[in-house]
mmCIF file of C-alpha atoms in Angstrom:
data_model
loop_
_atom_site.group_PDB
_atom_site.id
_atom_site.type_symbol
_atom_site.label_atom_id
_atom_site.label_comp_id
_atom_site.label_asym_id
_atom_site.label_seq_id
_atom_site.Cartn_x
_atom_site.Cartn_y
_atom_site.Cartn_z
ATOM 1 C CA ALA T 25 49.060 95.074 59.671
ATOM 2 C CA GLN T 26 49.014 91.303 59.142
ATOM 3 C CA SER T 27 45.916 89.512 57.228
ATOM 4 C CA VAL T 28 45.797 86.098 55.583
ATOM 5 C CA SER T 29 43.311 85.476 52.728
ATOM 6 C CA GLN T 30 42.149 82.170 51.508
ATOM 7 C CA HIS T 31 39.961 82.267 48.316
ATOM 8 C CA ASN T 32 37.970 79.315 48.552
ATOM 9 C CA HIS T 33 35.876 78.391 51.064
ATOM 10 C CA HIS T 34 34.017 75.124 50.084
ATOM 11 C CA VAL T 35 35.788 72.837 47.157
ATOM 12 C CA ILE T 36 34.674 69.713 45.834
ATOM 13 C CA LEU T 37 36.659 66.710 44.034
ATOM 14 C CA SER T 38 36.592 63.903 42.938
ATOM 15 C CA GLU T 39 39.375 60.986 44.090
ATOM 16 C CA ALA T 40 42.490 61.477 41.695
ATOM 17 C CA ALA T 41 41.613 65.063 41.344
ATOM 18 C CA SER T 42 44.243 67.453 41.924
ATOM 19 C CA LEU T 43 44.006 70.131 44.219
ATOM 20 C CA GLU T 44 45.329 73.571 45.033
ATOM 21 C CA LEU T 45 44.343 75.900 47.389
ATOM 22 C CA GLY T 46 44.967 79.437 47.849
ATOM 23 C CA CYS T 47 46.657 81.690 50.069
ATOM 24 C CA ASN T 48 47.396 85.475 50.071
ATOM 25 C CA TYR T 49 49.353 87.349 53.156
ATOM 26 C CA SER T 50 49.875 90.866 53.424
ATOM 27 C CA TYR T 51 52.987 91.376 55.871
ATOM 28 C CA GLY T 52 55.633 94.086 55.724
ATOM 29 C CA GLY T 53 58.411 92.151 56.453
ATOM 30 C CA THR T 54 60.226 88.344 56.476
ATOM 31 C CA VAL T 55 57.364 85.356 57.242
ATOM 32 C CA ASN T 56 56.959 82.347 58.614
ATOM 33 C CA LEU T 57 54.034 80.646 56.561
ATOM 34 C CA PHE T 58 52.045 77.693 57.676
ATOM 35 C CA TRP T 59 49.266 75.478 56.445
ATOM 36 C CA TYR T 60 47.031 73.433 59.123
ATOM 37 C CA VAL T 61 45.014 70.103 58.794
ATOM 38 C CA GLN T 62 42.157 69.727 60.706
ATOM 39 C CA TYR T 63 40.675 66.243 60.015
ATOM 40 C CA PRO T 64 36.370 65.777 61.121
ATOM 41 C CA GLY T 65 36.826 65.272 65.364
ATOM 42 C CA GLN T 66 40.775 66.085 65.525
ATOM 43 C CA HIS T 67 42.773 68.490 66.146
ATOM 44 C CA LEU T 68 45.108 70.590 64.187
ATOM 45 C CA GLN T 69 47.613 69.277 62.360
ATOM 46 C CA LEU T 70 50.985 70.820 60.977
ATOM 47 C CA LEU T 71 50.854 70.052 56.920
ATOM 48 C CA LEU T 72 54.012 71.694 56.456
ATOM 49 C CA LYS T 73 55.916 75.079 56.708
ATOM 50 C CA TYR T 74 58.473 77.298 54.718
ATOM 51 C CA PHE T 75 60.548 79.451 56.485
ATOM 52 C CA SER T 76 63.232 80.366 54.267
ATOM 53 C CA GLY T 77 65.110 78.417 51.355
ATOM 54 C CA ASP T 78 63.550 76.441 48.628
ATOM 55 C CA PRO T 79 60.570 77.564 48.147
ATOM 56 C CA LEU T 80 58.520 74.591 47.214
ATOM 57 C CA VAL T 81 58.626 72.851 50.220
ATOM 58 C CA LYS T 82 56.865 69.120 50.757
ATOM 59 C CA GLY T 83 54.634 68.381 54.001
ATOM 60 C CA ILE T 84 52.849 65.129 55.025
ATOM 61 C CA LYS T 85 50.270 62.697 52.913
ATOM 62 C CA GLY T 86 52.098 64.045 49.485
ATOM 63 C CA PHE T 87 51.558 67.962 50.703
ATOM 64 C CA GLU T 88 53.403 70.674 49.172
ATOM 65 C CA ALA T 89 53.243 74.172 48.572
ATOM 66 C CA GLU T 90 55.045 77.238 46.679
ATOM 67 C CA PHE T 91 56.437 80.143 48.634
ATOM 68 C CA ILE T 92 56.079 83.399 45.369
ATOM 69 C CA LYS T 93 57.311 85.670 47.544
ATOM 70 C CA SER T 94 56.896 88.543 44.885
ATOM 71 C CA LYS T 95 53.443 87.627 44.899
ATOM 72 C CA PHE T 96 52.719 86.831 48.708
ATOM 73 C CA SER T 97 51.360 83.727 48.149
ATOM 74 C CA PHE T 98 51.749 80.056 49.521
ATOM 75 C CA ASN T 99 49.338 77.964 47.608
ATOM 76 C CA LEU T 100 48.966 74.009 48.258
ATOM 77 C CA ARG T 101 49.329 71.407 46.515
ATOM 78 C CA LYS T 102 48.431 67.852 45.920
ATOM 79 C CA PRO T 103 48.550 65.755 42.591
ATOM 80 C CA SER T 104 45.684 62.894 43.442
ATOM 81 C CA VAL T 105 43.232 63.529 45.811
ATOM 82 C CA GLN T 106 41.862 60.738 48.263
ATOM 83 C CA TRP T 107 39.015 60.417 50.158
ATOM 84 C CA SER T 108 40.479 60.609 53.117
ATOM 85 C CA ASP T 109 41.724 64.384 52.319
ATOM 86 C CA THR T 110 38.801 65.463 53.121
ATOM 87 C CA ALA T 111 39.344 68.322 55.964
ATOM 88 C CA GLU T 112 39.730 71.758 56.570
ATOM 89 C CA TYR T 113 42.805 73.579 55.904
ATOM 90 C CA PHE T 114 43.948 77.058 57.226
ATOM 91 C CA CYS T 115 47.061 78.792 55.916
ATOM 92 C CA ALA T 116 48.725 80.766 58.565
ATOM 93 C CA VAL T 117 51.302 83.393 58.490
ATOM 94 C CA LYS T 118 53.643 84.900 61.355
ATOM 95 C CA GLY T 119 55.889 87.658 61.079
ATOM 96 C CA THR T 120 59.986 86.324 62.629
ATOM 97 C CA GLY T 121 59.867 89.575 64.607
ATOM 98 C CA GLY T 122 56.562 88.397 66.146
ATOM 99 C CA PHE T 123 54.336 86.582 68.691
ATOM 100 C CA LYS T 124 50.857 86.097 67.297
ATOM 101 C CA THR T 125 49.820 83.700 64.298
ATOM 102 C CA ILE T 126 47.654 84.751 61.905
ATOM 103 C CA PHE T 127 45.222 82.198 60.215
ATOM 104 C CA GLY T 128 43.542 82.449 57.196
ATOM 105 C CA ALA T 129 39.269 81.609 56.952
ATOM 106 C CA GLY T 130 39.827 78.208 56.495
ATOM 107 C CA THR T 131 38.812 75.795 53.237
ATOM 108 C CA ARG T 132 36.402 72.817 53.723
ATOM 109 C CA LEU T 133 37.625 70.006 51.207
ATOM 110 C CA PHE T 134 35.346 67.462 50.038
ATOM 111 C CA VAL T 135 36.918 64.511 48.421
ATOM 112 C CA LYS T 136 33.553 62.229 46.771
ATOM 113 C CA ALA T 137 34.383 58.762 46.477
ATOM 114 C CA LYS Q 2 57.396 64.349 74.316
ATOM 115 C CA ALA Q 3 53.449 64.390 74.828
ATOM 116 C CA GLY Q 4 51.848 66.555 72.944
ATOM 117 C CA VAL Q 5 49.551 69.266 74.206
ATOM 118 C CA THR Q 6 47.296 69.053 76.355
ATOM 119 C CA GLN Q 7 43.759 71.146 77.794
ATOM 120 C CA THR Q 8 41.563 70.160 79.996
ATOM 121 C CA PRO Q 9 38.455 70.271 79.932
ATOM 122 C CA ARG Q 10 37.932 68.604 76.588
ATOM 123 C CA TYR Q 11 33.659 70.182 77.385
ATOM 124 C CA LEU Q 12 31.995 72.634 79.206
ATOM 125 C CA ILE Q 13 28.594 73.760 79.808
ATOM 126 C CA LYS Q 14 28.105 76.795 81.291
ATOM 127 C CA THR Q 15 24.645 79.390 81.116
ATOM 128 C CA ARG Q 16 25.474 82.895 80.759
ATOM 129 C CA GLY Q 17 26.819 85.372 83.517
ATOM 130 C CA GLN Q 18 29.101 82.454 84.888
ATOM 131 C CA GLN Q 19 32.973 82.328 84.525
ATOM 132 C CA VAL Q 20 34.604 79.249 83.366
ATOM 133 C CA THR Q 21 38.896 78.461 83.460
ATOM 134 C CA LEU Q 22 40.902 76.679 80.970
ATOM 135 C CA SER Q 23 43.359 74.588 80.935
ATOM 136 C CA CYS Q 24 46.324 73.939 78.843
ATOM 137 C CA SER Q 25 49.656 71.934 79.062
ATOM 138 C CA PRO Q 26 52.096 73.029 76.636
ATOM 139 C CA ILE Q 27 54.388 70.187 75.254
ATOM 140 C CA SER Q 28 57.384 69.646 77.040
ATOM 141 C CA GLY Q 29 60.235 71.955 76.546
ATOM 142 C CA HIS Q 30 57.514 74.966 75.185
ATOM 143 C CA ARG Q 31 57.978 78.044 76.987
ATOM 144 C CA SER Q 32 55.304 79.707 74.844
ATOM 145 C CA VAL Q 33 51.862 79.259 74.579
ATOM 146 C CA SER Q 34 48.928 80.983 72.776
ATOM 147 C CA TRP Q 35 45.342 80.518 73.046
ATOM 148 C CA TYR Q 36 43.070 80.766 69.831
ATOM 149 C CA GLN Q 37 39.275 80.699 69.780
ATOM 150 C CA GLN Q 38 37.819 78.882 67.335
ATOM 151 C CA THR Q 39 34.166 79.321 65.618
ATOM 152 C CA PRO Q 40 32.338 78.805 62.495
ATOM 153 C CA GLY Q 41 31.638 82.109 61.351
ATOM 154 C CA GLN Q 42 35.335 83.703 62.643
ATOM 155 C CA GLY Q 43 37.498 81.062 62.032
ATOM 156 C CA LEU Q 44 40.728 80.965 64.108
ATOM 157 C CA GLN Q 45 40.709 84.338 65.805
ATOM 158 C CA PHE Q 46 43.978 85.121 68.477
ATOM 159 C CA LEU Q 47 43.012 86.015 71.562
ATOM 160 C CA PHE Q 48 46.803 86.079 73.724
ATOM 161 C CA GLU Q 49 50.561 84.747 73.928
ATOM 162 C CA TYR Q 50 52.527 84.196 77.546
ATOM 163 C CA PHE Q 51 56.416 83.560 77.224
ATOM 164 C CA SER Q 52 57.855 83.030 80.439
ATOM 165 C CA GLU Q 53 55.051 83.693 82.194
ATOM 166 C CA THR Q 54 54.738 86.937 80.391
ATOM 167 C CA GLN Q 55 51.881 88.142 78.124
ATOM 168 C CA ARG Q 56 53.309 89.254 74.923
ATOM 169 C CA ASN Q 57 50.729 90.021 72.715
ATOM 170 C CA LYS Q 58 46.780 90.332 73.179
ATOM 171 C CA GLY Q 59 44.243 90.018 70.687
ATOM 172 C CA ASN Q 60 41.088 91.891 70.102
ATOM 173 C CA PHE Q 61 38.872 89.927 73.005
ATOM 174 C CA PRO Q 62 37.573 92.294 75.454
ATOM 175 C CA GLY Q 63 38.899 92.651 78.819
ATOM 176 C CA ARG Q 64 36.903 89.513 80.162
ATOM 177 C CA PHE Q 65 39.243 86.997 78.501
ATOM 178 C CA SER Q 66 42.060 86.898 80.430
ATOM 179 C CA GLY Q 67 45.030 84.300 81.471
ATOM 180 C CA ARG Q 68 48.129 83.961 83.057
ATOM 181 C CA GLN Q 69 51.174 81.398 82.915
ATOM 182 C CA PHE Q 70 53.089 79.746 85.378
ATOM 183 C CA SER Q 71 56.664 78.883 85.873
ATOM 184 C CA ASN Q 72 56.464 75.118 84.816
ATOM 185 C CA SER Q 73 54.498 76.931 81.126
ATOM 186 C CA ARG Q 74 51.134 75.474 82.403
ATOM 187 C CA SER Q 75 48.896 77.846 80.809
ATOM 188 C CA GLU Q 76 44.995 78.788 81.531
ATOM 189 C CA MET Q 77 42.458 80.857 80.668
ATOM 190 C CA ASN Q 78 39.703 82.644 82.346
ATOM 191 C CA VAL Q 79 36.529 84.309 80.016
ATOM 192 C CA SER Q 80 34.298 86.029 83.229
ATOM 193 C CA THR Q 81 30.558 86.750 82.390
ATOM 194 C CA LEU Q 82 29.532 84.739 80.058
ATOM 195 C CA GLU Q 83 27.967 85.004 76.778
ATOM 196 C CA LEU Q 84 25.921 83.061 74.262
ATOM 197 C CA GLY Q 85 28.445 84.451 71.473
ATOM 198 C CA ASP Q 86 31.413 82.879 73.756
ATOM 199 C CA SER Q 87 30.317 79.260 72.580
ATOM 200 C CA ALA Q 88 33.624 78.132 71.234
ATOM 201 C CA LEU Q 89 35.956 75.722 70.365
ATOM 202 C CA TYR Q 90 38.865 77.250 72.609
ATOM 203 C CA LEU Q 91 42.503 76.044 70.798
ATOM 204 C CA CYS Q 92 46.276 76.261 73.226
ATOM 205 C CA ALA Q 93 49.382 75.841 71.259
ATOM 206 C CA SER Q 94 52.861 76.062 71.861
ATOM 207 C CA SER Q 95 55.967 76.637 70.425
ATOM 208 C CA SER Q 96 59.641 76.668 71.806
ATOM 209 C CA ARG Q 97 59.810 80.817 72.301
ATOM 210 C CA GLY Q 98 57.387 81.564 70.167
ATOM 211 C CA GLU Q 99 59.355 83.627 67.705
ATOM 212 C CA GLY Q 100 62.045 83.967 64.949
ATOM 213 C CA ARG Q 101 62.452 82.341 62.200
ATOM 214 C CA GLY Q 102 61.202 77.889 62.318
ATOM 215 C CA ASP Q 103 59.513 78.950 65.465
ATOM 216 C CA THR Q 104 55.988 76.570 65.050
ATOM 217 C CA GLN Q 105 53.325 75.796 67.071
ATOM 218 C CA TYR Q 106 51.755 72.492 68.517
ATOM 219 C CA PHE Q 107 48.112 72.546 68.973
ATOM 220 C CA GLY Q 108 45.650 70.204 71.184
ATOM 221 C CA PRO Q 109 42.312 69.247 70.718
ATOM 222 C CA GLY Q 110 40.583 72.117 72.170
ATOM 223 C CA THR Q 111 37.925 72.647 75.160
ATOM 224 C CA ARG Q 112 34.534 72.699 73.680
ATOM 225 C CA LEU Q 113 32.598 75.902 75.564
ATOM 226 C CA THR Q 114 28.794 75.769 75.143
ATOM 227 C CA VAL Q 115 27.336 78.667 76.781
ATOM 228 C CA LEU Q 116 23.799 78.733 76.892
#
């Protein structure tokens, strides 16, 4: 069965600090991988996605993620966070042959100004 | 293109009542999925519809049901509401719901409170 594990439930950083949020998944086949972000009071927005090709994908607002197939991981990174990055971040996995997207439990990021 | 829209945005119901939530997908999208979001459980998949057919269902009781219309609009219904059904219900649409490159786009959700 598919599953997604996000390692940190809460992260607190100061502005300009670097960010890395871990995501590991369990699935036996080819996957589509996503990171979504939910800012306070707003709906889920797509941050970035990986389908195939270059395992390092770049998304909006300076975020990037690296797919490491051997580790079943898709970690999210940002070199320097801003106060406006305060949000909840969700990693999601969907098998290319399936209809169900599985989400991780989410990581709440708080950036101190 | 207009995004995914959900109505109503907020609902307050009492235990035992039933509720119907509506979702209009992005124009051209034929797959609609529903999720329940709660602080303790995160996003839990409810079901997915494509061309009026339910293709996948999550682990929710039969009180949760849905349907999709020919114009791809979808509704979900919860009967005999329980306190634990209080949650944000999210709808997501995608073009075909499967295959490489298919991406879901989410609506703002319906906040259901059961008293």
